[in-house]
Tab-separated table of C-alpha atoms in Angstrom:
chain	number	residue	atom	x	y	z
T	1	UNK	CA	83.725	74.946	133.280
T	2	UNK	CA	84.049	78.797	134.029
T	3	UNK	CA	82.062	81.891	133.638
T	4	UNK	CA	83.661	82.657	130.093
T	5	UNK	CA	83.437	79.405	128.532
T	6	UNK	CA	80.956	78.744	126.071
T	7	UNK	CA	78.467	75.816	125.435
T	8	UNK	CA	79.004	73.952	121.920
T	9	UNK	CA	75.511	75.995	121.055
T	10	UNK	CA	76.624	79.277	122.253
T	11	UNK	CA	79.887	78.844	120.061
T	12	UNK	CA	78.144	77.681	117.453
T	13	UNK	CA	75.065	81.129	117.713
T	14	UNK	CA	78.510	83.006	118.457
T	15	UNK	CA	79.931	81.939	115.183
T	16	UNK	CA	76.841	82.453	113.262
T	17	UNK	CA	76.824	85.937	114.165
T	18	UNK	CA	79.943	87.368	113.248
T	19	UNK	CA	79.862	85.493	109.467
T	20	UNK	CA	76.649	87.582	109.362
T	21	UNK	CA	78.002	90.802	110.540
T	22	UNK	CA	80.504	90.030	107.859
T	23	UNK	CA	78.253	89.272	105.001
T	24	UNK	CA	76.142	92.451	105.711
T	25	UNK	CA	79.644	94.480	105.656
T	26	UNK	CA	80.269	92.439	102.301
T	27	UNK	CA	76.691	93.515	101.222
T	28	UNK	CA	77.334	97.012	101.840
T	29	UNK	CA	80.305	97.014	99.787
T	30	UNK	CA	79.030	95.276	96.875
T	31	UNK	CA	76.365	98.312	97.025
T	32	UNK	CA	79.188	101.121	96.736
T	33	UNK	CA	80.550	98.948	93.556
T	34	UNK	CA	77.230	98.569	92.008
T	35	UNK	CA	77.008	102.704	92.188
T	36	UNK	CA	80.517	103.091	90.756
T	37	UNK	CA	79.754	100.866	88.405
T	38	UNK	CA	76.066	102.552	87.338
T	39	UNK	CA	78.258	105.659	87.327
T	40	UNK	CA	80.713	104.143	84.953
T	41	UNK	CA	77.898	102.875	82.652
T	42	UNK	CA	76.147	106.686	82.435
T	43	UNK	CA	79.572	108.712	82.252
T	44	UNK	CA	80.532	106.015	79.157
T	45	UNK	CA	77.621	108.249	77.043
T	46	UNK	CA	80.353	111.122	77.725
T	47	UNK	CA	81.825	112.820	74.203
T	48	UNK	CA	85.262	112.634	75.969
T	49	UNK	CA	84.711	108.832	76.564
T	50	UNK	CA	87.981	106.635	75.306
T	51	UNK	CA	85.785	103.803	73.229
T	52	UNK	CA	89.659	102.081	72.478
T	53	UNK	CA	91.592	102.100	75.780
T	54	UNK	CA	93.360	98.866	76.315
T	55	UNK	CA	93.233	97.599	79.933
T	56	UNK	CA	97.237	97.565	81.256
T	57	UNK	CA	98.397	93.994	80.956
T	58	UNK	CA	99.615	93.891	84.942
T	59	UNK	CA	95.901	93.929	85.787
T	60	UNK	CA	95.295	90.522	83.582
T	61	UNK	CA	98.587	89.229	85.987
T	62	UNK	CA	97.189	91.141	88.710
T	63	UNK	CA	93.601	89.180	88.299
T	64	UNK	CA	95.369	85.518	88.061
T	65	UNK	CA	97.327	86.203	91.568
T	66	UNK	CA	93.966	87.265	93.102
T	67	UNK	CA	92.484	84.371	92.509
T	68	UNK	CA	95.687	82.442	93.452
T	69	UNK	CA	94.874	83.880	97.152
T	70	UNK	CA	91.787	82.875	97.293
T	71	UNK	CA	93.015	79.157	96.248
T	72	UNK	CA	95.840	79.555	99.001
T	73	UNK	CA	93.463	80.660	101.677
T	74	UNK	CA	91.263	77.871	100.994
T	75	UNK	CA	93.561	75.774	101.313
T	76	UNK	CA	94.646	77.171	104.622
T	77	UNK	CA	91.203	76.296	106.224
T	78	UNK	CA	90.891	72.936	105.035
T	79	UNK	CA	94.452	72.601	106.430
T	80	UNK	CA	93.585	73.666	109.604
T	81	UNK	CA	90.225	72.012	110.043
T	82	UNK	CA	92.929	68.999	109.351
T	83	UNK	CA	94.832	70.137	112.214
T	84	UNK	CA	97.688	70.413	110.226
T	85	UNK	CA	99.609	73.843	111.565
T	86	UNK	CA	103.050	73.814	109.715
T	87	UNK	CA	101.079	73.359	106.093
T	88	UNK	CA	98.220	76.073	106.839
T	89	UNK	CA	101.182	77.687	108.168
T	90	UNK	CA	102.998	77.972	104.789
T	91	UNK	CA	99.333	78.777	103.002
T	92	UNK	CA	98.871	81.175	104.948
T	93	UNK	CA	102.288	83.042	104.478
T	94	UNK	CA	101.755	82.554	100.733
T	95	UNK	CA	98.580	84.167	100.683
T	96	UNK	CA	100.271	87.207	102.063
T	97	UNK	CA	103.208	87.186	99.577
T	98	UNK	CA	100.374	87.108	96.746
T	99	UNK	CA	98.061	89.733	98.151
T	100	UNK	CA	101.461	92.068	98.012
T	101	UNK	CA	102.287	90.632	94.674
T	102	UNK	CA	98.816	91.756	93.965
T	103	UNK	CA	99.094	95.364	95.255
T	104	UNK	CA	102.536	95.502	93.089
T	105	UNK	CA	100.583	94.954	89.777
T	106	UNK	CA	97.916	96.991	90.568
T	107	UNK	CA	100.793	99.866	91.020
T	108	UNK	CA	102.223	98.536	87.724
T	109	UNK	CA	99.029	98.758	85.918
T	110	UNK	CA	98.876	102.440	86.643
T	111	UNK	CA	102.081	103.233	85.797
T	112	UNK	CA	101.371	100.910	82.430
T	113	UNK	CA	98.250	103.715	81.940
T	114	UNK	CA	100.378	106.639	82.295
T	115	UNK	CA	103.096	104.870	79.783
T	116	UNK	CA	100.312	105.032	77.522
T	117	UNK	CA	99.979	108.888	77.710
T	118	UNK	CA	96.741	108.969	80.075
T	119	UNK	CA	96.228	109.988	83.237
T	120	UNK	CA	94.256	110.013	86.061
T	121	UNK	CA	93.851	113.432	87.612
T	122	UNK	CA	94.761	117.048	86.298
T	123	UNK	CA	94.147	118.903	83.205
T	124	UNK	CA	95.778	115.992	81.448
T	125	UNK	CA	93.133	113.302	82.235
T	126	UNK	CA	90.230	111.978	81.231
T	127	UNK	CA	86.840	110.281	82.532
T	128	UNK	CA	87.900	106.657	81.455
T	129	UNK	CA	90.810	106.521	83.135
T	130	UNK	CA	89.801	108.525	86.161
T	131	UNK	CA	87.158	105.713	86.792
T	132	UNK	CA	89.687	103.323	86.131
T	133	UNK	CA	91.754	104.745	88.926
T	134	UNK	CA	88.781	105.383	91.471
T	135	UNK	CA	87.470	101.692	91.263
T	136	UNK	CA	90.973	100.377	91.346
T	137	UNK	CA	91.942	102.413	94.273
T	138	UNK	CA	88.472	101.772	96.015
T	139	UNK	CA	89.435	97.857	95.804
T	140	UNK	CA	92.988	98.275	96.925
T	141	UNK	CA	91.639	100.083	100.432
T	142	UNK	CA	89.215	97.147	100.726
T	143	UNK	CA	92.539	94.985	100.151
T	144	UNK	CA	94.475	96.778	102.634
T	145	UNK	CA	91.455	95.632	105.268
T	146	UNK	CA	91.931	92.331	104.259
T	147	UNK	CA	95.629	92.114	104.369
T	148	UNK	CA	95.550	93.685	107.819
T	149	UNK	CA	92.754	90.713	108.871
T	150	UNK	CA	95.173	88.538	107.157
T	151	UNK	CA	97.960	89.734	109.568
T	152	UNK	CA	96.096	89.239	112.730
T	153	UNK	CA	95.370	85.524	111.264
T	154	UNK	CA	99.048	84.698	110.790
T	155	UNK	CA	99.915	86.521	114.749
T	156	UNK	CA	96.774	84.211	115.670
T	157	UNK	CA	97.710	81.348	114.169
T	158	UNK	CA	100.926	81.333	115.523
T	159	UNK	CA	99.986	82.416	118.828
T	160	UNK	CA	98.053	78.877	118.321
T	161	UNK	CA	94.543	80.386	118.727
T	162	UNK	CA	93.432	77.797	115.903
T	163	UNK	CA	92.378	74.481	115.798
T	164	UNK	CA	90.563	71.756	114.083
T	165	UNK	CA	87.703	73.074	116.713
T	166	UNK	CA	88.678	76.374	116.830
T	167	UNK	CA	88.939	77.670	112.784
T	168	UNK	CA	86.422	80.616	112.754
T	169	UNK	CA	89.387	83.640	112.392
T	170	UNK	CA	90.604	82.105	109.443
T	171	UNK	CA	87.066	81.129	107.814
T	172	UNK	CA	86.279	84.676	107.936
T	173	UNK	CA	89.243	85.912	106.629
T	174	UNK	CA	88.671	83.260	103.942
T	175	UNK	CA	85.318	84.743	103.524
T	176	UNK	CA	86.772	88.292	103.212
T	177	UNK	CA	88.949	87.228	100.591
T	178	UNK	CA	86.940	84.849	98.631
T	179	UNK	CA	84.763	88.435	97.913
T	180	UNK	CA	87.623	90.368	97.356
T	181	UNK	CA	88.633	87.793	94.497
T	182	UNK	CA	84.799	87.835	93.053
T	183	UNK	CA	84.614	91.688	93.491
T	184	UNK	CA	87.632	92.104	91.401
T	185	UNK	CA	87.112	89.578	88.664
T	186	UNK	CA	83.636	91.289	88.261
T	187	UNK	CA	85.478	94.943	87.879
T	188	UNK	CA	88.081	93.596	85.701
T	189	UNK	CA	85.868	91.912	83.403
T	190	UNK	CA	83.336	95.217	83.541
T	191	UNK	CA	85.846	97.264	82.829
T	192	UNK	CA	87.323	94.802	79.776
T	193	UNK	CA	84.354	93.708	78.180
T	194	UNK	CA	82.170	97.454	78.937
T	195	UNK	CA	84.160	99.666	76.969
C-alpha cells in the first residue's frame, strides 16, 4: 500500500465529508429560494400584481424533462454500482441531452411570456413577470453548475475513474440533481398554484 492510498474507513470518513459539504451548499441554496420566494409572496399584495397570468406551457414540458434527469441519473448510479459501464454510459449521456432539452424550454417559456405581451425588464414590465424571470434565471445558473459537474462525470467516467467500489462522483452529481429536480418542481408549482 502507498502513502496516498486510503483505508476502507478513511474512504468511507472521506466520502462522508464531501456529501456533507454538498448538502450544506444545497442548504444554502434552498435559503436564497425560500427569500425569493417570501419576496414573491409580499410583492403579490402589489396593485400592479397580474392575479390571471398563465404560466407558459414549455415550463409544464420543461418540469416533466427535469424530472426525466433525475430518473436517468438514478439510473446511472445503480448502473454503475452494477458495474455496468456501457449502460451508465448511455444514462449518463441522456441525462445531458435532457438537462439541455431543459435549458431549451426554459428559453421557450420566456419567449412564450413575451408572446403574451409581458415582459421582464424595462418600462414595459411588470412585478409578476420580473419574479418569474429572476427565479427562473436563478435556477438555470444553479443548472449550469450542475451540467458542468455533469461534464466532469461523463470525462470521469470515461477516463474509467468509476467503479462498482469507486461511485462517489456520480452519487454526488446524482445528489446535485435530485435537488435541482425538487427545487424546481417546488418553484413551478409556487408559482402555478400562488397566483
Amino acid at each position: 500500500m502507498n502513502k496516498y492510498s486510503l483505508t476502507p474507513e478513511d474512504k468511507a470518513r472521506n466520502d462522508r465529508s464531501y456529501k456533507l459539504l454538498l448538502l450544506f451548499g444545497m442548504l444554502s441554496i434552498t435559503m436564497m429560494f425560500a427569500g425569493l420566494t417570501s419576496a414573491f409572496v409580499v410583492s403579490k399584495s402589489r396593485a400592479d400584481w397580474l392575479k390571471n397570468f398563465q404560466m407558459p406551457t414549455a415550463f409544464y414540458a420543461s418540469t416533466a424533462v427535469i424530472i426525466a434527469c433525475s430518473v436517468t441519473f438514478h439510473l446511472a448510479k445503480r448502473s454503475i454500482k452494477a458495474n455496468n459501464r456501457s449502460v451508465t454510459s448511455l444514462w449518463l449521456l441522456a441525462t445531458l441531452a435532457l438537462g439541455a432539452l431543459f435549458v431549451v424550454l426554459q428559453f421557450m417559456g420566456f419567449g412564450q411570456v413575451i408572446d403574451m405581451g409581458y415582459y421582464f425588464t424595462g418600462p414595459a414590465s411588470n412585478i409578476t413577470t420580473t419574479f418569474l424571470y429572476v427565479v427562473t434565471v436563478v435556477h438555470l445558473a444553479h443548472l449550469a453548475g450542475g451540467i458542468i459537474s455533469l461534464l466532469v462525470i461523463i470525462y470521469n467516467h470515461f477516463k474509467q475513474k468509476y467503479n462498482a467500489t469507486q461511485t462517489l462522483g456520480i452519487e454526488l452529481g446524482a445528489m446535485y440533481w435530485h435537488f435541482l429536480d425538487l427545487l424546481w418542481v417546488y418553484l413551478f408549482l409556487f408559482l402555478y398554484f400562488f397566483k
